[in-house]
Tab-separated table of C-alpha atoms in Angstrom:
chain	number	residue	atom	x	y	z
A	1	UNK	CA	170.793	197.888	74.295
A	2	UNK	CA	166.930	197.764	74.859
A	3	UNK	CA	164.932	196.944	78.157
A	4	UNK	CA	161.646	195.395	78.917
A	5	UNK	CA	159.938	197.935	80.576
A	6	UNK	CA	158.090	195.379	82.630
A	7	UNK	CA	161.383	193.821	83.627
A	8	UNK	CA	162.354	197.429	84.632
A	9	UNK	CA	159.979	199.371	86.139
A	10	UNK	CA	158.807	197.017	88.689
A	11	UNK	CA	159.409	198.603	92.232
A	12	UNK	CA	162.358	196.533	93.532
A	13	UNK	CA	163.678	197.193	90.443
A	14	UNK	CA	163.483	200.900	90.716
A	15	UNK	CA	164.609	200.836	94.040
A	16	UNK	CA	167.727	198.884	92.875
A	17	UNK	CA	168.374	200.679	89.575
A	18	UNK	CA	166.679	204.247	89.610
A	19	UNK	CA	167.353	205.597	93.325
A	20	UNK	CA	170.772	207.635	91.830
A	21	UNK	CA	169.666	208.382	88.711
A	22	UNK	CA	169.083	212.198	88.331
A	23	UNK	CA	168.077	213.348	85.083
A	24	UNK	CA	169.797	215.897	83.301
A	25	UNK	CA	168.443	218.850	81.812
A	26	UNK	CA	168.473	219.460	77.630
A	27	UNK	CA	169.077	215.891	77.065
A	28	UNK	CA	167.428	212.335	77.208
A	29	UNK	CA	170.437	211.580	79.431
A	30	UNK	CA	170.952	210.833	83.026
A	31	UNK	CA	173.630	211.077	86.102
A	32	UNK	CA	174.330	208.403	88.304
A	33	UNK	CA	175.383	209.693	91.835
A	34	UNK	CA	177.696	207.822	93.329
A	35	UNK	CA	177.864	207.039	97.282
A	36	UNK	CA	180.845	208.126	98.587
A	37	UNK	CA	180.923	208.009	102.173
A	38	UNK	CA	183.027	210.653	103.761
A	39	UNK	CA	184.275	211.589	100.592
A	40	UNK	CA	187.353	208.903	100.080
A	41	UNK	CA	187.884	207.683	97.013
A	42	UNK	CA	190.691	204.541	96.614
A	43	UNK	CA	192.655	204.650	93.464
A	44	UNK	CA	191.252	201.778	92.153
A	45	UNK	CA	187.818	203.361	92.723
A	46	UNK	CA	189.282	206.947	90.632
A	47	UNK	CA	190.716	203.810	87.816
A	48	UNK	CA	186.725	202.670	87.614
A	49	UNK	CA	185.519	205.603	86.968
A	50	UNK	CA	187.382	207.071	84.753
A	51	UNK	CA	186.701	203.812	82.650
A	52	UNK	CA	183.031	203.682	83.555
A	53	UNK	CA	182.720	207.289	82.287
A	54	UNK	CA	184.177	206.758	78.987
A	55	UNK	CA	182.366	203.945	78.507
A	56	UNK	CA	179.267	205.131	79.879
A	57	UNK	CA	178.790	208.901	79.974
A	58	UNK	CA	181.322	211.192	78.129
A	59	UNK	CA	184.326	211.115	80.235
A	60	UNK	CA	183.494	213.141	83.376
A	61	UNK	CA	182.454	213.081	86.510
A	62	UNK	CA	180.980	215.938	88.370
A	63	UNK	CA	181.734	216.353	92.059
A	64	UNK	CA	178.675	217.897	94.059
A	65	UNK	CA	178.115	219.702	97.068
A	66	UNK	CA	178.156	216.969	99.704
A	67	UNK	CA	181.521	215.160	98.519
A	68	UNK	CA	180.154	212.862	96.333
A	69	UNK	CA	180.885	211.880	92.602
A	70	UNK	CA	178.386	211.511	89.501
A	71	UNK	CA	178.918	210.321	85.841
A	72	UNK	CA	177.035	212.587	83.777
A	73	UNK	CA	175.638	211.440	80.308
A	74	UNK	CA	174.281	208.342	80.355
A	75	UNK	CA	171.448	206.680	78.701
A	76	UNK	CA	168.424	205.542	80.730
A	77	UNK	CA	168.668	202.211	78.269
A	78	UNK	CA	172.087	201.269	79.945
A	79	UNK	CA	170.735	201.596	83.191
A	80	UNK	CA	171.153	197.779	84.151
A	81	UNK	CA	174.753	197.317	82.271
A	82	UNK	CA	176.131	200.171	84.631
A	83	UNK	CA	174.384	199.237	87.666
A	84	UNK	CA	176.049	195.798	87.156
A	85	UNK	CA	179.265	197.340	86.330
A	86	UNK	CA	179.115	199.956	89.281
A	87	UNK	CA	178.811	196.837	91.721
A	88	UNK	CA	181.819	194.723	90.020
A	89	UNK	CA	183.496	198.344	90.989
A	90	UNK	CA	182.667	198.209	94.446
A	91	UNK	CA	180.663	201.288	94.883
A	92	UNK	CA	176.571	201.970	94.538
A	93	UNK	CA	174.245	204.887	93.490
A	94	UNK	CA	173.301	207.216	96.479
A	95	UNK	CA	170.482	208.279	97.907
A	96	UNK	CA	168.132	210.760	95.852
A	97	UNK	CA	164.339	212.074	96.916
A	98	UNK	CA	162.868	211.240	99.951
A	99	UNK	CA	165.874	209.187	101.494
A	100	UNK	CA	168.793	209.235	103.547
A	101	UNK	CA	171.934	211.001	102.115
A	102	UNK	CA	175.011	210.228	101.959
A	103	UNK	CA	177.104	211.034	105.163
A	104	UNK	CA	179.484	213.503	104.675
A	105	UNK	CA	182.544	214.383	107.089
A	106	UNK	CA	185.525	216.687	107.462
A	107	UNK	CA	188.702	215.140	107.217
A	108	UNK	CA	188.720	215.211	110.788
A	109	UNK	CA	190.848	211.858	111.176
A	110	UNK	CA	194.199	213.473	109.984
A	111	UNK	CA	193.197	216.887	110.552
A	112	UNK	CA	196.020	218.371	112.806
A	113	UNK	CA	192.810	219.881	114.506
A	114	UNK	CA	190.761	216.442	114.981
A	115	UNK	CA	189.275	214.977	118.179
A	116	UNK	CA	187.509	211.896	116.138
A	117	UNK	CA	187.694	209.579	113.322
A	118	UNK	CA	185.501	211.389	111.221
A	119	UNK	CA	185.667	208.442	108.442
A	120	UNK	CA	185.296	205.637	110.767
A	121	UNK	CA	182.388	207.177	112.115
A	122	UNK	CA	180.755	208.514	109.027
A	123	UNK	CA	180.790	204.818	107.512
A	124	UNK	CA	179.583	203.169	110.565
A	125	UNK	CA	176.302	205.120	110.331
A	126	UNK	CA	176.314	204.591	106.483
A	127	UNK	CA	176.603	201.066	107.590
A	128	UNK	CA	173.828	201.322	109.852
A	129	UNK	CA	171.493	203.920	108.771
A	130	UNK	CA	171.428	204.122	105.108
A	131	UNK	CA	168.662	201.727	103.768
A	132	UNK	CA	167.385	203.548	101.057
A	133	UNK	CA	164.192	203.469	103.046
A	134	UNK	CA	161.812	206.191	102.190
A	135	UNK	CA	161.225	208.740	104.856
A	136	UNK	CA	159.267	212.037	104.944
A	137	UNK	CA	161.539	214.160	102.938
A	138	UNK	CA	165.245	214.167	102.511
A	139	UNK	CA	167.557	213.138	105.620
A	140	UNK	CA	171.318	214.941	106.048
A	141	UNK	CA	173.617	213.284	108.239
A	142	UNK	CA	177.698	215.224	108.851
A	143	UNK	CA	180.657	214.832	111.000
A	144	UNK	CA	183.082	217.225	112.000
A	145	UNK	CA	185.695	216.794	113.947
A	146	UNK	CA	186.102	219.506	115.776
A	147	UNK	CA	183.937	222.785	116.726
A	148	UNK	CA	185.397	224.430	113.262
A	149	UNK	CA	182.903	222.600	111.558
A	150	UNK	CA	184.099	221.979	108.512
A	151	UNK	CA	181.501	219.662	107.081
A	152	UNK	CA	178.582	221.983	108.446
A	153	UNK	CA	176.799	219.642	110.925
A	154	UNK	CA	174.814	222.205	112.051
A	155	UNK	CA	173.163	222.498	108.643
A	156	UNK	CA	172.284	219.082	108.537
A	157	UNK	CA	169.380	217.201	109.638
A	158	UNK	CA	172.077	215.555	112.186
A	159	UNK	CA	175.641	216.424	113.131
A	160	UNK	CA	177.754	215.085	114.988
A	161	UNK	CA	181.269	217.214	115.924
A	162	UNK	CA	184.057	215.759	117.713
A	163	UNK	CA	184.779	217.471	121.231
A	164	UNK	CA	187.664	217.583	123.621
A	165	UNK	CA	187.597	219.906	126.865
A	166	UNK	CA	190.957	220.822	128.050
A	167	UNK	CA	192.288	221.515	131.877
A	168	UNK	CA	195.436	222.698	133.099
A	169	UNK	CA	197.925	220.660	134.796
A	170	UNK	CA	199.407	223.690	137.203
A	171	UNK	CA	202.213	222.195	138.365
A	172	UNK	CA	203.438	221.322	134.571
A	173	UNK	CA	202.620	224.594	133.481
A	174	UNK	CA	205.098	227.622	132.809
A	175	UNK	CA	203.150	230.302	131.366
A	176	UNK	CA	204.523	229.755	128.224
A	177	UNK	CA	201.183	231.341	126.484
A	178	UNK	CA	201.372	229.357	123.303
A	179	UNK	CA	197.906	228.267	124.269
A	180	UNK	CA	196.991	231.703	124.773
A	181	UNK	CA	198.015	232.063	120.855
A	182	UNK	CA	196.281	228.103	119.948
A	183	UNK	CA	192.741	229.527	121.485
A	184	UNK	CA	190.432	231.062	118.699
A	185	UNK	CA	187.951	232.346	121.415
A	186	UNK	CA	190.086	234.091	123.909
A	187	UNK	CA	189.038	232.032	126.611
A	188	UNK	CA	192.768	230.627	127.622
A	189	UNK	CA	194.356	233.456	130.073
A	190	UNK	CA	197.887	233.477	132.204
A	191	UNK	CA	197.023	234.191	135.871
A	192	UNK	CA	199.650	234.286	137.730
A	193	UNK	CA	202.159	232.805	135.858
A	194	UNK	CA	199.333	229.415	134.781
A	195	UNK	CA	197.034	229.155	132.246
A	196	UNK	CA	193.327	229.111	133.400
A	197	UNK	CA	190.658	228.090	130.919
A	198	UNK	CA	187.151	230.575	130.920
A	199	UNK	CA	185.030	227.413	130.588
A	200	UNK	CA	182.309	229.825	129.471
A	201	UNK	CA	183.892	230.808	126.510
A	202	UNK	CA	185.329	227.294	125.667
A	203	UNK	CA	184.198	225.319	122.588
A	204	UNK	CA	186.116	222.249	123.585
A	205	UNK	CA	187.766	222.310	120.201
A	206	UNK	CA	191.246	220.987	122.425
A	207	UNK	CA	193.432	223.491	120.346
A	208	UNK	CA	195.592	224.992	123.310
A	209	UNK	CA	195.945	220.988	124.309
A	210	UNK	CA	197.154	219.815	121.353
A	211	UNK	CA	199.347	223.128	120.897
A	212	UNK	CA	200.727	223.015	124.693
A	213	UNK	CA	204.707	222.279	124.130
A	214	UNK	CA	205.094	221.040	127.678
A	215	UNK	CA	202.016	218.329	128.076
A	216	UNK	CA	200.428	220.735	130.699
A	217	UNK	CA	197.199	220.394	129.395
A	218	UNK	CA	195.396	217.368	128.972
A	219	UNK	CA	191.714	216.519	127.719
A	220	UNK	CA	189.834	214.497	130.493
A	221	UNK	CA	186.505	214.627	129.041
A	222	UNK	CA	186.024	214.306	125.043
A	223	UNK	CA	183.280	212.992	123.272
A	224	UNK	CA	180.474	213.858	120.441
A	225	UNK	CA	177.979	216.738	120.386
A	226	UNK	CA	175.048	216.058	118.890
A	227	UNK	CA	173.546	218.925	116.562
A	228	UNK	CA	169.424	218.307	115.163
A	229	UNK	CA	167.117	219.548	112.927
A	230	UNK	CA	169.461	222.015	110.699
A	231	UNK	CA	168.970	222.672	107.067
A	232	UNK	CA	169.959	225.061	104.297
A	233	UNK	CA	168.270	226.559	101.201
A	234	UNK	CA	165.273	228.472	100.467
A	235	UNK	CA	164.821	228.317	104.168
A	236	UNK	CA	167.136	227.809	106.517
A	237	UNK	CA	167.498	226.602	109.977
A	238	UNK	CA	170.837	226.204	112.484
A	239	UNK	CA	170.300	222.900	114.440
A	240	UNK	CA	169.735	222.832	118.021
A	241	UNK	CA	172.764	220.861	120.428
A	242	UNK	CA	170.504	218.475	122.122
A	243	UNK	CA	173.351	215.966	123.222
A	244	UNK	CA	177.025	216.615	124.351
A	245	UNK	CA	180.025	214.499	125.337
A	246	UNK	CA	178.690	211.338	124.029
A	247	UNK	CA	180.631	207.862	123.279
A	248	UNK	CA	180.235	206.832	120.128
A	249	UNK	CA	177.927	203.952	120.336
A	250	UNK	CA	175.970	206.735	122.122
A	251	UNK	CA	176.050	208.731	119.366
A	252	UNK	CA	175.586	205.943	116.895
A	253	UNK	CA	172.092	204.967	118.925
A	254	UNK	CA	170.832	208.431	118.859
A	255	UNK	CA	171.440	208.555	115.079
A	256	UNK	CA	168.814	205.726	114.653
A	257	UNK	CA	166.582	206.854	117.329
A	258	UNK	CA	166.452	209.921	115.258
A	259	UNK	CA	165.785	208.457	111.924
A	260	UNK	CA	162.953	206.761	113.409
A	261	UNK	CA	161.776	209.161	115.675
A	262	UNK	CA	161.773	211.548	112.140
A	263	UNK	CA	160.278	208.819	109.918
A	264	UNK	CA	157.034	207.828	112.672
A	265	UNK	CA	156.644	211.633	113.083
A	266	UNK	CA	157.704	213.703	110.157
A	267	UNK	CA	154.766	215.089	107.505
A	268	UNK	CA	155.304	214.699	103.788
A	269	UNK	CA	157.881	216.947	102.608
A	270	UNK	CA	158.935	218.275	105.807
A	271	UNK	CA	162.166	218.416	106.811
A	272	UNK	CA	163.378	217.086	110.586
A	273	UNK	CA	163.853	220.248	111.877
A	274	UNK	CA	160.378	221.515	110.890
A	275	UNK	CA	158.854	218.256	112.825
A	276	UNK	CA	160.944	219.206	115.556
A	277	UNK	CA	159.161	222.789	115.607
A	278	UNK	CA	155.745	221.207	115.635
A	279	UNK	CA	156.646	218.394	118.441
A	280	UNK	CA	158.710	220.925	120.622
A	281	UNK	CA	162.405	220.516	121.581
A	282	UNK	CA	161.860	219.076	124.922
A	283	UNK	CA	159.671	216.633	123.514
A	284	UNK	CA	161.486	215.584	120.465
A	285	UNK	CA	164.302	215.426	123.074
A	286	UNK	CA	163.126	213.088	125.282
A	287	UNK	CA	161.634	210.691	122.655
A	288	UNK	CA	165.368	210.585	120.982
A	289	UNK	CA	167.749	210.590	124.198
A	290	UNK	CA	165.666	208.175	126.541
A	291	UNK	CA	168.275	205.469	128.106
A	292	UNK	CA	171.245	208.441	127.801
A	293	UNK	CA	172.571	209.414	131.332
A	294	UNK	CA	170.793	212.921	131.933
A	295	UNK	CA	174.131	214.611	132.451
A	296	UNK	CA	174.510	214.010	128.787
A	297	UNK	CA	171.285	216.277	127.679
A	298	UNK	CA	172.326	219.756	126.702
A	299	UNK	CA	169.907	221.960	128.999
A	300	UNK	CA	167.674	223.800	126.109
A	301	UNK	CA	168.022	227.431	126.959
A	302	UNK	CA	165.190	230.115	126.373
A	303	UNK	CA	168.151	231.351	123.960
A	304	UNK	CA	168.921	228.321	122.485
A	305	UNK	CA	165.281	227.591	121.857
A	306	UNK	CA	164.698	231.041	120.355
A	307	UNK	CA	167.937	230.739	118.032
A	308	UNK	CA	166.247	227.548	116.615
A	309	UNK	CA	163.590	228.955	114.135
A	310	UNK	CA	163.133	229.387	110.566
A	311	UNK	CA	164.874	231.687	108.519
A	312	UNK	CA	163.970	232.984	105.059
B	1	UNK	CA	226.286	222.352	121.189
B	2	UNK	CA	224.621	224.258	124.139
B	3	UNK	CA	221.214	225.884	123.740
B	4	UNK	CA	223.488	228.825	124.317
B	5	UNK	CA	225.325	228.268	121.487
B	6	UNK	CA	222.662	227.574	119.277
B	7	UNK	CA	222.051	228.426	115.966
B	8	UNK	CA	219.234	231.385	115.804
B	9	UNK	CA	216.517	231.148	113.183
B	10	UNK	CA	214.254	234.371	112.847
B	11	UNK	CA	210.549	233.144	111.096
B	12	UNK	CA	208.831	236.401	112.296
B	13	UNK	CA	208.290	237.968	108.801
B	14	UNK	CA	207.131	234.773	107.547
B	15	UNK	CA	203.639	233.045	107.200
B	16	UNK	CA	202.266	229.850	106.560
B	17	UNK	CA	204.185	227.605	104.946
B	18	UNK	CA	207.262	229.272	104.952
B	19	UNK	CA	207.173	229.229	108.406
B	20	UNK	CA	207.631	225.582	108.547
B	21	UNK	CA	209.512	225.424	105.123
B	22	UNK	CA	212.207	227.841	106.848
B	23	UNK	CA	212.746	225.647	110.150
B	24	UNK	CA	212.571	222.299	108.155
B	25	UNK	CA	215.582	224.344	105.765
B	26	UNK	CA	217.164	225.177	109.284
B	27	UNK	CA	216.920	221.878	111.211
B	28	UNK	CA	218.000	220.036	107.845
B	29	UNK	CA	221.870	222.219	108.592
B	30	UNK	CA	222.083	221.542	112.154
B	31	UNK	CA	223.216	218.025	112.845
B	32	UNK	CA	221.256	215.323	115.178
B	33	UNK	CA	220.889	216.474	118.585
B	34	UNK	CA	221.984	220.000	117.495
B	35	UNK	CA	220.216	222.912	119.079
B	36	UNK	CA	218.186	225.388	116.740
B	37	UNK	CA	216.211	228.063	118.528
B	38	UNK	CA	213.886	230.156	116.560
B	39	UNK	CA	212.188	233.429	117.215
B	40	UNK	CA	208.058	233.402	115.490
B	41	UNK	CA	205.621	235.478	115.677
B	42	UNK	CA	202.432	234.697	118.236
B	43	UNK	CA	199.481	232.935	116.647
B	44	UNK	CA	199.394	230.749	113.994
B	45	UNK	CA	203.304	229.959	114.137
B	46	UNK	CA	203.311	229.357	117.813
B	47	UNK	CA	200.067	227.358	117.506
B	48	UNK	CA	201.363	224.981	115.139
B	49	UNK	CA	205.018	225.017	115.040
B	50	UNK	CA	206.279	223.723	118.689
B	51	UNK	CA	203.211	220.842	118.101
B	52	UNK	CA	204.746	219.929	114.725
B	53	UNK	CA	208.280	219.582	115.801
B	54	UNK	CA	207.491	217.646	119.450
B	55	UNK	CA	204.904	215.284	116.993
B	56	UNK	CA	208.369	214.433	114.578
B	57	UNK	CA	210.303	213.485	117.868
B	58	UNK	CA	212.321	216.865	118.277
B	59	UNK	CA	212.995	218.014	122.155
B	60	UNK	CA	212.018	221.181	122.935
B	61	UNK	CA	213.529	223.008	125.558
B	62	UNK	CA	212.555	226.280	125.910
B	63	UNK	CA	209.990	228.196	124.733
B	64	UNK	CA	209.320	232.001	126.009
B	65	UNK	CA	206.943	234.930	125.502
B	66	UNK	CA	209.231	237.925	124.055
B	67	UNK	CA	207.172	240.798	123.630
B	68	UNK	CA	205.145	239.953	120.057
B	69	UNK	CA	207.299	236.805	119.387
B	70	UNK	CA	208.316	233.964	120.705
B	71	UNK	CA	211.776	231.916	121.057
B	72	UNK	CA	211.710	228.467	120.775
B	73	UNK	CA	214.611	226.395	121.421
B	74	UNK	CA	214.391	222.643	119.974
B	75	UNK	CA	217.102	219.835	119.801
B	76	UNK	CA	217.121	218.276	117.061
B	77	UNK	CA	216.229	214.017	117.525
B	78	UNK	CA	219.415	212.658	117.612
């Protein structure tokens, strides 16, 4: 099957068509990534592409590093046949170049260790957020669910992690210790025959919570933090907590404010946290959180600040 | 059957999954509303183990620090 180049190559045709195809190397052949948001796949989704592989590529798919699929081996002349037939499917190409990504996320929502619906969440802010509009460089968004981190939000432009702070109910409480055991950190002691939480040394991951056999602990305050400017690869940067304990049409706002803040402010090829690093954190802070309860701010520390660089 | 009475599971040697395999095995021979306790070792077992059987609508009754383990008594949902 041919194509009129003119037909093709015009830019809302590229935008629709091309954004997704990566070319492969040592053939005239292409892969189309495939958005898959939070990394679920339905069965009828797996059914498509195994067809749209054998009929397209050569009957594989490659999963990559951020959870999402591509069918390898495909001919830039079919382009418009399997963008057609990737939409009767029900799924699109993802992001490539100078774009948004595709969100990824733990599997935080039946994670024994989850405080959040880490898919509802990621595909809210695909929902939102992911245009296709061109920004400065590329744009990482992940989710975790709790302060394990699975998904690596820290290493992403933004990351969000699911949070839930745990107190002691005294008079509930035997000393049992199983939370002692539950904590990762050692910051759950018996004093006295109760536990008492070192809220220094707590993450807020809500382990000794969910692990306490008598309901003695509960988790009054739970929530979102909000992680920016990390990335990973040639250089490499650990994003700064700039938010904490937010709701998530909190979080969801601060997301956009971001992606705009990023896309008015960002030079060409630089990625968010590197803007960040020329703004300053306080400013970039301000412009991103204005209308968000100050309480909600995570105070920058000299420490924190310093711990926010770039790392060959 | 009495939590004195009840049967005694010992999971201390074992490790994730066996842990659970072993007191899903042990709960499957005591009838509803029978009382299994079972001694585990501290971490991982205690973390997940009392959580996993109060989640699936099990009572627990006891549990207590011995030493580097820890008894757990559970009746069985009825």
């Amino acid at each position: 099957m041919s194509v009129d180049p003119s037909e093709f190559y015009t830019p809302k045709v590229i935008d629709a068509q091309l954004t997704g195809m990566i070319k492969t190397v040592g053939e005239n052949k292409y892969s189309a990534r495939l958005k898959v948001p939070a990394g679920i796949l339905t069965a009828g989704l797996l059914e498509s592409l195994a067809r749209l592989s054998r009929a397209y590529g050569r009957g594989e798919v490659y999963l990559t590093a951020r959870l999402g699929v591509e069918i390898p081996g495909i001919s830039g002349d079919r382009f418009p046949e399997i963008s057609r037939a990737l939409a009767d499917a029900g799924v699109s190409l993802a992001g490539c170049g100078p774009r948004m990504r595709t969100t990824v996320a733990c599997k935080g929502t039946v994670c024994p260790h989850g405080n959040l619906d880490t898919f509802q969440l990621a595909w809210e802010i695909e929902r939102r957020f992911n245009d296709g509009a061109v920004l400065p460089h590329k744009f990482k968004v992940a989710v975790a669910g709790c302060a394990s981190t699975c998904s690596k939000p820290q290493l992403n432009d933004v990351g969000l992690v699911g949070v839930a702070e745990p107190a002691v109910r005294a008079e509930a409480c035997t000393g049992c210790s199983v939370c002692v055991e539950a904590c990762h950190l050692d910051a759950v002691r018996i004093v006295d025959g109760k536990a008492v939480i070192d809220r220094a040394g707590c993450v807020a991951c809500g382990d000794c919570a969910k692990a306490c056999p008598l309901a003695a602990m509960d988790t009054p305050r739970t929530g979102l933090h909000l992680f920016a400017g990390g990335r990973w690869g040639r250089e490499r940067q650990v994003g700064i907590r700039i938010a904490e304990f937010l709701a998530g049409e909190e979080a969801l706002d601060a997301v956009g404010r971001i992606k705009a803040w990023y896309r008015d402010n960002g030079a060409r090829k630089e990625r968010l946290g590197q803007t960040v690093l020329r703004a300053g954190v306080g400013r970039f802070q301000a412009a991103v959180l204005g209308g968000l309860p100050r309480e909600k701010w995570t105070r920058i520390t000299p420490e924190a600040e310093a711990g926010f660089r770039v790392m060959r | 059957m009495s939590a004195e009475s009840a049967a005694i599971l010992d999971i201390t040697g074992e490790v994730c999954p066996m842990t659970l395999v072993r007191v899903r095995m042990a709960l499957d021979e005591v009838g509803p509303g029978g009382v299994l306790r079972i001694l585990m070792a501290a971490g991982e077992p205690v973390a997940s183990i009392p959580r996993t059987l109060k989640d699936e609508g099990h009572e627990l009754l006891a549990v207590e620090r011995r030493g580097d383990a820890f008894s757990v008594t559970v009746r069985k949902r009825p």
